[in-house]
N, CA, C and O atoms as a Tinker XYZ file with bonds, in Angstrom:
   416  protein
     1  N    -33.422000   29.542000  -50.664000    73     2
     2  CA   -34.619000   29.326000  -49.852000    64     1     3
     3  C    -34.738000   27.861000  -49.415000    63     2     4     5
     4  O    -35.001000   27.565000  -48.250000    81     3
     5  N    -34.536000   26.945000  -50.386000    73     3     6
     6  CA   -34.638000   25.521000  -50.058000    64     5     7
     7  C    -33.578000   25.118000  -49.041000    63     6     8     9
     8  O    -33.843000   24.331000  -48.133000    81     7
     9  N    -32.374000   25.664000  -49.200000    73     7    10
    10  CA   -31.299000   25.375000  -48.252000    64     9    11
    11  C    -31.633000   25.878000  -46.861000    63    10    12    13
    12  O    -31.331000   25.217000  -45.867000    81    11
    13  N    -32.261000   27.059000  -46.788000    73    11    14
    14  CA   -32.687000   27.603000  -45.495000    64    13    15
    15  C    -33.716000   26.691000  -44.831000    63    14    16    17
    16  O    -33.662000   26.448000  -43.626000    81    15
    17  N    -34.656000   26.191000  -45.639000    73    15    18
    18  CA   -35.695000   25.300000  -45.087000    64    17    19
    19  C    -35.075000   24.007000  -44.584000    63    18    20    21
    20  O    -35.446000   23.508000  -43.521000    81    19
    21  N    -34.124000   23.458000  -45.349000    73    19    22
    22  CA   -33.481000   22.207000  -44.932000    64    21    23
    23  C    -32.697000   22.422000  -43.642000    63    22    24    25
    24  O    -32.710000   21.567000  -42.756000    81    23
    25  N    -32.019000   23.554000  -43.535000    73    23    26
    26  CA   -31.283000   23.865000  -42.313000    64    25    27
    27  C    -32.218000   23.991000  -41.130000    63    26    28    29
    28  O    -31.926000   23.498000  -40.040000    81    27
    29  N    -33.349000   24.656000  -41.346000    73    27    30
    30  CA   -34.341000   24.843000  -40.288000    64    29    31
    31  C    -34.921000   23.484000  -39.864000    63    30    32    33
    32  O    -35.119000   23.230000  -38.676000    81    31
    33  N    -35.189000   22.616000  -40.849000    73    31    34
    34  CA   -35.728000   21.287000  -40.533000    64    33    35
    35  C    -34.714000   20.453000  -39.735000    63    34    36    37
    36  O    -35.095000   19.753000  -38.798000    81    35
    37  N    -33.455000   20.523000  -40.093000    73    35    38
    38  CA   -32.424000   19.781000  -39.347000    64    37    39
    39  C    -32.299000   20.322000  -37.929000    63    38    40    41
    40  O    -32.135000   19.560000  -36.976000    81    39
    41  N    -32.377000   21.640000  -37.797000    73    39    42
    42  CA   -32.316000   22.260000  -36.474000    64    41    43
    43  C    -33.515000   21.820000  -35.626000    63    42    44    45
    44  O    -33.380000   21.518000  -34.441000    81    43
    45  N    -34.675000   21.794000  -36.256000    73    43    46
    46  CA   -35.887000   21.367000  -35.549000    64    45    47
    47  C    -35.791000   19.912000  -35.146000    63    46    48    49
    48  O    -36.180000   19.544000  -34.038000    81    47
    49  N    -35.280000   19.087000  -36.032000    73    47    50
    50  CA   -35.116000   17.666000  -35.717000    64    49    51
    51  C    -34.202000   17.487000  -34.505000    63    50    52    53
    52  O    -34.473000   16.657000  -33.637000    81    51
    53  N    -33.134000   18.255000  -34.447000    73    51    54
    54  CA   -32.218000   18.180000  -33.312000    64    53    55
    55  C    -32.918000   18.630000  -32.028000    63    54    56    57
    56  O    -32.723000   18.030000  -30.971000    81    55
    57  N    -33.730000   19.684000  -32.119000    73    55    58
    58  CA   -34.457000   20.169000  -30.944000    64    57    59
    59  C    -35.489000   19.152000  -30.475000    63    58    60    61
    60  O    -35.693000   18.985000  -29.273000    81    59
    61  N    -36.139000   18.474000  -31.410000    73    59    62
    62  CA   -37.112000   17.442000  -31.045000    64    61    63
    63  C    -36.405000   16.311000  -30.306000    63    62    64    65
    64  O    -36.900000   15.834000  -29.285000    81    63
    65  N    -35.246000   15.877000  -30.816000    73    63    66
    66  CA   -34.482000   14.814000  -30.147000    64    65    67
    67  C    -34.034000   15.252000  -28.757000    63    66    68    69
    68  O    -34.081000   14.467000  -27.810000    81    67
    69  N    -33.604000   16.494000  -28.637000    73    67    70
    70  CA   -33.194000   17.041000  -27.345000    64    69    71
    71  C    -34.375000   17.039000  -26.366000    63    70    72    73
    72  O    -34.222000   16.707000  -25.191000    81    71
    73  N    -35.539000   17.411000  -26.869000    73    71    74
    74  CA   -36.745000   17.425000  -26.029000    64    73    75
    75  C    -37.109000   16.010000  -25.598000    63    74    76    77
    76  O    -37.465000   15.787000  -24.441000    81    75
    77  N    -37.024000   15.063000  -26.507000    73    75    78
    78  CA   -37.321000   13.663000  -26.169000    64    77    79
    79  C    -36.374000   13.169000  -25.071000    63    78    80    81
    80  O    -36.798000   12.480000  -24.143000    81    79
    81  N    -35.096000   13.524000  -25.180000    73    79    82
    82  CA   -34.131000   13.126000  -24.151000    64    81    83
    83  C    -34.444000   13.793000  -22.815000    63    82    84    85
    84  O    -34.310000   13.171000  -21.761000    81    83
    85  N    -34.860000   15.052000  -22.859000    73    83    86
    86  CA   -35.198000   15.780000  -21.626000    64    85    87
    87  C    -36.397000   15.133000  -20.939000    63    86    88    89
    88  O    -36.506000   15.186000  -19.714000    81    87
    89  N    -37.289000   14.528000  -21.705000    73    87    90
    90  CA   -38.475000   13.892000  -21.127000    64    89    91
    91  C    -38.097000   12.728000  -20.212000    63    90    92    93
    92  O    -38.901000   12.308000  -19.380000    81    91
    93  N    -36.881000   12.206000  -20.360000    73    91    94
    94  CA   -36.398000   11.146000  -19.467000    64    93    95
    95  C    -36.158000   11.659000  -18.054000    63    94    96    97
    96  O    -36.077000   10.872000  -17.111000    81    95
    97  N    -36.043000   12.978000  -17.903000    73    95    98
    98  CA   -35.751000   13.545000  -16.586000    64    97    99
    99  C    -36.967000   14.217000  -15.943000    63    98   100   101
   100  O    -36.909000   14.627000  -14.784000    81    99
   101  N    -38.061000   14.329000  -16.689000    73    99   102
   102  CA   -39.282000   14.945000  -16.153000    64   101   103
   103  C    -40.064000   13.860000  -15.406000    63   102   104   105
   104  O    -40.445000   12.847000  -15.993000    81   103
   105  N    -40.299000   14.078000  -14.114000    73   103   106
   106  CA   -40.967000   13.071000  -13.288000    64   105   107
   107  C    -42.415000   13.454000  -13.014000    63   106   108   109
   108  O    -42.730000   14.614000  -12.748000    81   107
   109  N    -43.286000   12.452000  -13.088000    73   107   110
   110  CA   -44.702000   12.620000  -12.788000    64   109   111
   111  C    -45.032000   11.697000  -11.622000    63   110   112   113
   112  O    -44.792000   10.491000  -11.680000    81   111
   113  N    -45.581000   12.277000  -10.571000    73   111   114
   114  CA   -45.983000   11.500000   -9.401000    64   113   115
   115  C    -47.507000   11.368000   -9.409000    63   114   116   117
   116  O    -48.230000   12.338000   -9.638000    81   115
   117  N    -47.967000   10.166000   -9.159000    73   115   118
   118  CA   -49.402000    9.899000   -9.063000    64   117   119
   119  C    -49.614000    9.000000   -7.863000    63   118   120   121
   120  O    -48.759000    8.181000   -7.527000    81   119
   121  N    -50.766000    9.159000   -7.214000    73   119   122
   122  CA   -51.062000    8.302000   -6.063000    64   121   123
   123  C    -52.541000    7.980000   -6.016000    63   122   124   125
   124  O    -53.365000    8.660000   -6.628000    81   123
   125  N    -52.861000    6.930000   -5.277000    73   123   126
   126  CA   -54.263000    6.573000   -5.059000    64   125   127
   127  C    -54.907000    7.658000   -4.206000    63   126   128   129
   128  O    -54.218000    8.415000   -3.522000    81   127
   129  N    -56.223000    7.727000   -4.252000    73   127   130
   130  CA   -56.930000    8.782000   -3.514000    64   129   131
   131  C    -56.671000    8.712000   -2.011000    63   130   132   133
   132  O    -56.716000    9.736000   -1.330000    81   131
   133  N    -56.404000    7.523000   -1.491000    73   131   134
   134  CA   -56.129000    7.388000   -0.054000    64   133   135
   135  C    -54.634000    7.433000    0.270000    63   134   136   137
   136  O    -54.240000    7.326000    1.431000    81   135
   137  N    -53.811000    7.592000   -0.762000    73   135   138
   138  CA   -52.371000    7.728000   -0.553000    64   137   139
   139  C    -51.640000    6.436000   -0.220000    63   138   140   141
   140  O    -50.475000    6.473000    0.175000    81   139
   141  N    -52.298000    5.302000   -0.371000    73   139   142
   142  CA   -51.666000    4.035000   -0.006000    64   141   143
   143  C    -50.695000    3.512000   -1.067000    63   142   144   145
   144  O    -49.837000    2.678000   -0.780000    81   143
   145  N    -50.843000    4.014000   -2.299000    73   143   146
   146  CA   -49.950000    3.592000   -3.368000    64   145   147
   147  C    -49.512000    4.831000   -4.147000    63   146   148   149
   148  O    -50.326000    5.680000   -4.512000    81   147
   149  N    -48.194000    4.909000   -4.390000    73   147   150
   150  CA   -47.640000    6.033000   -5.144000    64   149   151
   151  C    -46.775000    5.481000   -6.264000    63   150   152   153
   152  O    -46.020000    4.528000   -6.074000    81   151
   153  N    -46.898000    6.096000   -7.433000    73   151   154
   154  CA   -46.114000    5.693000   -8.599000    64   153   155
   155  C    -45.457000    6.936000   -9.187000    63   154   156   157
   156  O    -46.091000    7.984000   -9.314000    81   155
   157  N    -44.189000    6.811000   -9.541000    73   155   158
   158  CA   -43.465000    7.880000  -10.215000    64   157   159
   159  C    -43.009000    7.353000  -11.564000    63   158   160   161
   160  O    -42.394000    6.291000  -11.656000    81   159
   161  N    -43.320000    8.116000  -12.615000    73   159   162
   162  CA   -42.894000    7.768000  -13.968000    64   161   163
   163  C    -42.221000    8.980000  -14.602000    63   162   164   165
   164  O    -42.396000   10.111000  -14.148000    81   163
   165  N    -41.447000    8.728000  -15.660000    73   163   166
   166  CA   -40.882000    9.840000  -16.426000    64   165   167
   167  C    -41.876000   10.223000  -17.513000    63   166   168   169
   168  O    -42.790000    9.461000  -17.826000    81   167
   169  N    -41.693000   11.406000  -18.084000    73   167   170
   170  CA   -42.565000   11.832000  -19.174000    64   169   171
   171  C    -42.368000   10.955000  -20.409000    63   170   172   173
   172  O    -43.214000   10.948000  -21.303000    81   171
   173  N    -41.263000   10.218000  -20.465000    73   171   174
   174  CA   -41.067000    9.269000  -21.560000    64   173   175
   175  C    -41.605000    7.881000  -21.202000    63   174   176   177
   176  O    -41.275000    6.882000  -21.841000    81   175
   177  N    -42.435000    7.850000  -20.168000    73   175   178
   178  CA   -43.230000    6.682000  -19.779000    64   177   179
   179  C    -42.419000    5.494000  -19.257000    63   178   180   181
   180  O    -42.692000    4.340000  -19.586000    81   179
   181  N    -41.422000    5.807000  -18.443000    73   179   182
   182  CA   -40.661000    4.767000  -17.751000    64   181   183
   183  C    -41.008000    4.834000  -16.268000    63   182   184   185
   184  O    -40.963000    5.906000  -15.665000    81   183
   185  N    -41.352000    3.695000  -15.682000    73   183   186
   186  CA   -41.666000    3.661000  -14.256000    64   185   187
   187  C    -40.366000    3.801000  -13.478000    63   186   188   189
   188  O    -39.416000    3.052000  -13.706000    81   187
   189  N    -40.324000    4.765000  -12.555000    73   187   190
   190  CA   -39.129000    5.017000  -11.763000    64   189   191
   191  C    -39.247000    4.522000  -10.329000    63   190   192   193
   192  O    -38.260000    4.095000   -9.730000    81   191
   193  N    -40.475000    4.581000   -9.772000    73   191   194
   194  CA   -40.628000    4.206000   -8.375000    64   193   195
   195  C    -42.076000    3.813000   -8.086000    63   194   196   197
   196  O    -43.016000    4.378000   -8.647000    81   195
   197  N    -42.227000    2.847000   -7.212000    73   195   198
   198  CA   -43.545000    2.442000   -6.705000    64   197   199
   199  C    -43.417000    2.333000   -5.193000    63   198   200   201
   200  O    -42.532000    1.643000   -4.686000    81   199
   201  N    -44.305000    3.018000   -4.474000    73   199   202
   202  CA   -44.311000    2.957000   -3.019000    64   201   203
   203  C    -45.650000    2.396000   -2.571000    63   202   204   205
   204  O    -46.708000    2.918000   -2.923000    81   203
   205  N    -45.589000    1.319000   -1.785000    73   203   206
   206  CA   -46.800000    0.638000   -1.327000    64   205   207
   207  C    -46.868000    0.724000    0.195000    63   206   208   209
   208  O    -45.930000    0.341000    0.893000    81   207
   209  N    -47.989000    1.232000    0.694000    73   207   210
   210  CA   -48.218000    1.263000    2.135000    64   209   211
   211  C    -48.404000   -0.184000    2.608000    63   210   212   213
   212  O    -49.077000   -0.962000    1.931000    81   211
   213  N    -47.826000   -0.559000    3.745000    73   211   214
   214  CA   -47.947000   -1.934000    4.249000    64   213   215
   215  C    -49.402000   -2.417000    4.375000    63   214   216   217
   216  O    -49.670000   -3.613000    4.262000    81   215
   217  N    -50.324000   -1.500000    4.606000    73   215   218
   218  CA   -51.742000   -1.870000    4.707000    64   217   219
   219  C    -52.230000   -2.567000    3.433000    63   218   220   221
   220  O    -53.059000   -3.474000    3.497000    81   219
   221  N    -51.715000   -2.141000    2.281000    73   219   222
   222  CA   -52.146000   -2.731000    1.010000    64   221   223
   223  C    -51.616000   -4.149000    0.817000    63   222   224   225
   224  O    -52.171000   -4.913000    0.028000    81   223
   225  N    -50.570000   -4.501000    1.517000    73   223   226
   226  CA   -49.986000   -5.830000    1.358000    64   225   227
   227  C    -50.900000   -6.930000    1.907000    63   226   228   229
   228  O    -50.709000   -8.111000    1.617000    81   227
   229  N    -51.873000   -6.534000    2.687000    73   227   230
   230  CA   -52.804000   -7.502000    3.270000    64   229   231
   231  C    -53.931000   -7.872000    2.318000    63   230   232   233
   232  O    -54.643000   -8.846000    2.565000    81   231
   233  N    -54.112000   -7.116000    1.228000    73   231   234
   234  CA   -55.205000   -7.355000    0.288000    64   233   235
   235  C    -54.647000   -7.369000   -1.136000    63   234   236   237
   236  O    -54.510000   -6.327000   -1.775000    81   235
   237  N    -54.329000   -8.574000   -1.617000    73   235   238
   238  CA   -53.692000   -8.743000   -2.926000    64   237   239
   239  C    -54.530000   -8.135000   -4.045000    63   238   240   241
   240  O    -53.985000   -7.450000   -4.910000    81   239
   241  N    -55.831000   -8.367000   -4.050000    73   239   242
   242  CA   -56.696000   -7.848000   -5.115000    64   241   243
   243  C    -56.723000   -6.323000   -5.121000    63   242   244   245
   244  O    -56.665000   -5.706000   -6.184000    81   243
   245  N    -56.809000   -5.722000   -3.956000    73   243   246
   246  CA   -56.834000   -4.263000   -3.871000    64   245   247
   247  C    -55.493000   -3.702000   -4.359000    63   246   248   249
   248  O    -55.467000   -2.712000   -5.090000    81   247
   249  N    -54.402000   -4.320000   -3.966000    73   247   250
   250  CA   -53.081000   -3.881000   -4.402000    64   249   251
   251  C    -52.974000   -3.948000   -5.928000    63   250   252   253
   252  O    -52.503000   -3.004000   -6.563000    81   251
   253  N    -53.407000   -5.055000   -6.504000    73   251   254
   254  CA   -53.365000   -5.196000   -7.956000    64   253   255
   255  C    -54.214000   -4.127000   -8.640000    63   254   256   257
   256  O    -53.786000   -3.526000   -9.626000    81   255
   257  N    -55.416000   -3.892000   -8.118000    73   255   258
   258  CA   -56.293000   -2.864000   -8.686000    64   257   259
   259  C    -55.639000   -1.486000   -8.602000    63   258   260   261
   260  O    -55.653000   -0.727000   -9.571000    81   259
   261  N    -55.074000   -1.171000   -7.453000    73   259   262
   262  CA   -54.413000    0.118000   -7.263000    64   261   263
   263  C    -53.233000    0.275000   -8.217000    63   262   264   265
   264  O    -53.045000    1.337000   -8.810000    81   263
   265  N    -52.440000   -0.786000   -8.362000    73   263   266
   266  CA   -51.288000   -0.722000   -9.261000    64   265   267
   267  C    -51.710000   -0.388000  -10.689000    63   266   268   269
   268  O    -51.103000    0.459000  -11.344000    81   267
   269  N    -52.740000   -1.053000  -11.155000    73   267   270
   270  CA   -53.224000   -0.805000  -12.514000    64   269   271
   271  C    -53.770000    0.621000  -12.625000    63   270   272   273
   272  O    -53.405000    1.357000  -13.542000    81   271
   273  N    -54.639000    1.007000  -11.698000    73   271   274
   274  CA   -55.297000    2.305000  -11.755000    64   273   275
   275  C    -54.284000    3.458000  -11.672000    63   274   276   277
   276  O    -54.301000    4.357000  -12.513000    81   275
   277  N    -53.420000    3.436000  -10.680000    73   275   278
   278  CA   -52.491000    4.540000  -10.457000    64   277   279
   279  C    -51.428000    4.590000  -11.554000    63   278   280   281
   280  O    -51.063000    5.672000  -12.016000    81   279
   281  N    -50.939000    3.443000  -11.967000    73   279   282
   282  CA   -49.942000    3.419000  -13.040000    64   281   283
   283  C    -50.537000    3.948000  -14.342000    63   282   284   285
   284  O    -49.888000    4.721000  -15.047000    81   283
   285  N    -51.754000    3.544000  -14.664000    73   283   286
   286  CA   -52.394000    4.047000  -15.885000    64   285   287
   287  C    -52.604000    5.560000  -15.828000    63   286   288   289
   288  O    -52.414000    6.241000  -16.836000    81   287
   289  N    -52.992000    6.095000  -14.677000    73   287   290
   290  CA   -53.158000    7.544000  -14.540000    64   289   291
   291  C    -51.832000    8.264000  -14.736000    63   290   292   293
   292  O    -51.773000    9.289000  -15.415000    81   291
   293  N    -50.771000    7.730000  -14.143000    73   291   294
   294  CA   -49.450000    8.349000  -14.278000    64   293   295
   295  C    -48.968000    8.298000  -15.722000    63   294   296   297
   296  O    -48.423000    9.278000  -16.229000    81   295
   297  N    -49.163000    7.167000  -16.385000    73   295   298
   298  CA   -48.725000    7.030000  -17.775000    64   297   299
   299  C    -49.530000    7.929000  -18.711000    63   298   300   301
   300  O    -48.985000    8.446000  -19.687000    81   299
   301  N    -50.810000    8.119000  -18.431000    73   299   302
   302  CA   -51.626000    9.019000  -19.244000    64   301   303
   303  C    -51.134000   10.458000  -19.120000    63   302   304   305
   304  O    -51.047000   11.172000  -20.119000    81   303
   305  N    -50.814000   10.881000  -17.911000    73   303   306
   306  CA   -50.262000   12.227000  -17.712000    64   305   307
   307  C    -48.916000   12.359000  -18.413000    63   306   308   309
   308  O    -48.633000   13.379000  -19.041000    81   307
   309  N    -48.092000   11.330000  -18.303000    73   307   310
   310  CA   -46.772000   11.352000  -18.938000    64   309   311
   311  C    -46.904000   11.476000  -20.451000    63   310   312   313
   312  O    -46.180000   12.247000  -21.082000    81   311
   313  N    -47.818000   10.727000  -21.023000    73   311   314
   314  CA   -48.014000   10.781000  -22.473000    64   313   315
   315  C    -48.482000   12.166000  -22.913000    63   314   316   317
   316  O    -48.028000   12.685000  -23.932000    81   315
   317  N    -49.380000   12.753000  -22.151000    73   315   318
   318  CA   -49.881000   14.090000  -22.481000    64   317   319
   319  C    -48.742000   15.112000  -22.463000    63   318   320   321
   320  O    -48.622000   15.927000  -23.378000    81   319
   321  N    -47.918000   15.069000  -21.433000    73   319   322
   322  CA   -46.787000   15.991000  -21.328000    64   321   323
   323  C    -45.811000   15.763000  -22.477000    63   322   324   325
   324  O    -45.360000   16.717000  -23.112000    81   323
   325  N    -45.490000   14.510000  -22.742000    73   323   326
   326  CA   -44.543000   14.162000  -23.797000    64   325   327
   327  C    -45.026000   14.675000  -25.153000    63   326   328   329
   328  O    -44.292000   15.356000  -25.869000    81   327
   329  N    -46.262000   14.339000  -25.491000    73   327   330
   330  CA   -46.806000   14.730000  -26.793000    64   329   331
   331  C    -46.889000   16.247000  -26.923000    63   330   332   333
   332  O    -46.582000   16.788000  -27.985000    81   331
   333  N    -47.295000   16.940000  -25.871000    73   331   334
   334  CA   -47.406000   18.394000  -25.903000    64   333   335
   335  C    -46.046000   19.042000  -26.113000    63   334   336   337
   336  O    -45.905000   19.952000  -26.929000    81   335
   337  N    -45.044000   18.572000  -25.376000    73   335   338
   338  CA   -43.701000   19.156000  -25.472000    64   337   339
   339  C    -43.078000   18.921000  -26.848000    63   338   340   341
   340  O    -42.534000   19.848000  -27.447000    81   339
   341  N    -43.153000   17.703000  -27.343000    73   339   342
   342  CA   -42.547000   17.381000  -28.636000    64   341   343
   343  C    -43.283000   18.117000  -29.759000    63   342   344   345
   344  O    -42.642000   18.638000  -30.672000    81   343
   345  N    -44.607000   18.166000  -29.704000    73   343   346
   346  CA   -45.378000   18.868000  -30.735000    64   345   347
   347  C    -45.061000   20.355000  -30.742000    63   346   348   349
   348  O    -44.969000   20.961000  -31.809000    81   347
   349  N    -44.891000   20.953000  -29.562000    73   347   350
   350  CA   -44.586000   22.384000  -29.485000    64   349   351
   351  C    -43.241000   22.686000  -30.136000    63   350   352   353
   352  O    -43.116000   23.666000  -30.871000    81   351
   353  N    -42.241000   21.863000  -29.876000    73   351   354
   354  CA   -40.922000   22.075000  -30.464000    64   353   355
   355  C    -40.989000   21.868000  -31.981000    63   354   356   357
   356  O    -40.406000   22.637000  -32.746000    81   355
   357  N    -41.696000   20.839000  -32.400000    73   355   358
   358  CA   -41.800000   20.562000  -33.836000    64   357   359
   359  C    -42.543000   21.681000  -34.557000    63   358   360   361
   360  O    -42.138000   22.094000  -35.644000    81   359
   361  N    -43.609000   22.165000  -33.971000    73   359   362
   362  CA   -44.399000   23.226000  -34.604000    64   361   363
   363  C    -43.584000   24.503000  -34.736000    63   362   364   365
   364  O    -43.625000   25.156000  -35.779000    81   363
   365  N    -42.847000   24.866000  -33.700000    73   363   366
   366  CA   -42.029000   26.078000  -33.733000    64   365   367
   367  C    -40.980000   26.024000  -34.842000    63   366   368   369
   368  O    -40.598000   27.058000  -35.390000    81   367
   369  N    -40.523000   24.843000  -35.165000    73   367   370
   370  CA   -39.456000   24.726000  -36.147000    64   369   371
   371  C    -39.904000   24.459000  -37.564000    63   370   372   373
   372  O    -39.072000   24.418000  -38.470000    81   371
   373  N    -41.187000   24.276000  -37.783000    73   371   374
   374  CA   -41.664000   23.993000  -39.128000    64   373   375
   375  C    -41.699000   25.265000  -39.964000    63   374   376   377
   376  O    -42.071000   26.327000  -39.465000    81   375
   377  N    -41.313000   25.161000  -41.238000    73   375   378
   378  CA   -41.407000   26.332000  -42.107000    64   377   379
   379  C    -42.872000   26.695000  -42.331000    63   378   380   381
   380  O    -43.746000   25.830000  -42.280000    81   379
   381  N    -43.129000   27.948000  -42.575000    73   379   382
   382  CA   -44.497000   28.436000  -42.773000    64   381   383
   383  C    -44.892000   28.209000  -44.226000    63   382   384   385
   384  O    -44.636000   29.056000  -45.082000    81   383
   385  N    -45.511000   27.077000  -44.500000    73   383   386
   386  CA   -45.962000   26.746000  -45.851000    64   385   387
   387  C    -47.483000   26.818000  -45.852000    63   386   388   389
   388  O    -48.132000   26.073000  -45.117000    81   387
   389  N    -48.065000   27.698000  -46.662000    73   387   390
   390  CA   -49.529000   27.828000  -46.689000    64   389   391
   391  C    -50.207000   26.483000  -46.955000    63   390   392   393
   392  O    -49.795000   25.716000  -47.825000    81   391
   393  N    -51.256000   26.226000  -46.181000    73   391   394
   394  CA   -52.014000   24.986000  -46.349000    64   393   395
   395  C    -51.406000   23.778000  -45.693000    63   394   396   397
   396  O    -51.946000   22.678000  -45.812000    81   395
   397  N    -50.293000   23.946000  -45.002000    73   395   398
   398  CA   -49.601000   22.807000  -44.391000    64   397   399
   399  C    -49.573000   22.919000  -42.872000    63   398   400   401
   400  O    -48.567000   22.579000  -42.249000    81   399
   401  N    -50.650000   23.385000  -42.271000    73   399   402
   402  CA   -50.697000   23.502000  -40.810000    64   401   403
   403  C    -50.993000   22.126000  -40.232000    63   402   404   405
   404  O    -52.150000   21.733000  -40.089000    81   403
   405  N    -49.920000   21.396000  -39.900000    73   403   406
   406  CA   -50.044000   20.016000  -39.438000    64   405   407
   407  C    -50.327000   19.927000  -37.944000    63   406   408   409
   408  O    -50.697000   18.856000  -37.461000    81   407
   409  N    -50.168000   21.004000  -37.206000    73   407   410
   410  CA   -50.315000   20.970000  -35.748000    64   409   411
   411  C    -51.408000   21.931000  -35.307000    63   410   412   413
   412  O    -51.118000   22.942000  -34.668000    81   411
   413  N    -52.635000   21.638000  -35.631000    73   411   414
   414  CA   -53.755000   22.505000  -35.229000    64   413   415
   415  C    -54.182000   22.181000  -33.841000    63   414   416
   416  O    -55.110000   22.800000  -33.320000    81   415
């Protein structure tokens, strides 16, 4: 029984690592409400692309505000996806031990 649990845990660990690696390829696109700034990040929270409409280049403060706002929104979505995916894989692979429901 203990050997089965250890095997299952190692298998789950491998699946979690595989999921983490896959998150490098999941892209999240976010943009400002007026579409003047677009940011693309991976689910593992790496910025992949930033597109700025030339109109924003005329207002440094607005551009800075948009960069912070849109990037934070994209990173929040990325974190949610990442955590949900990794938790789902980990939960599926955990042995059923009474009283040890770590992923409620």
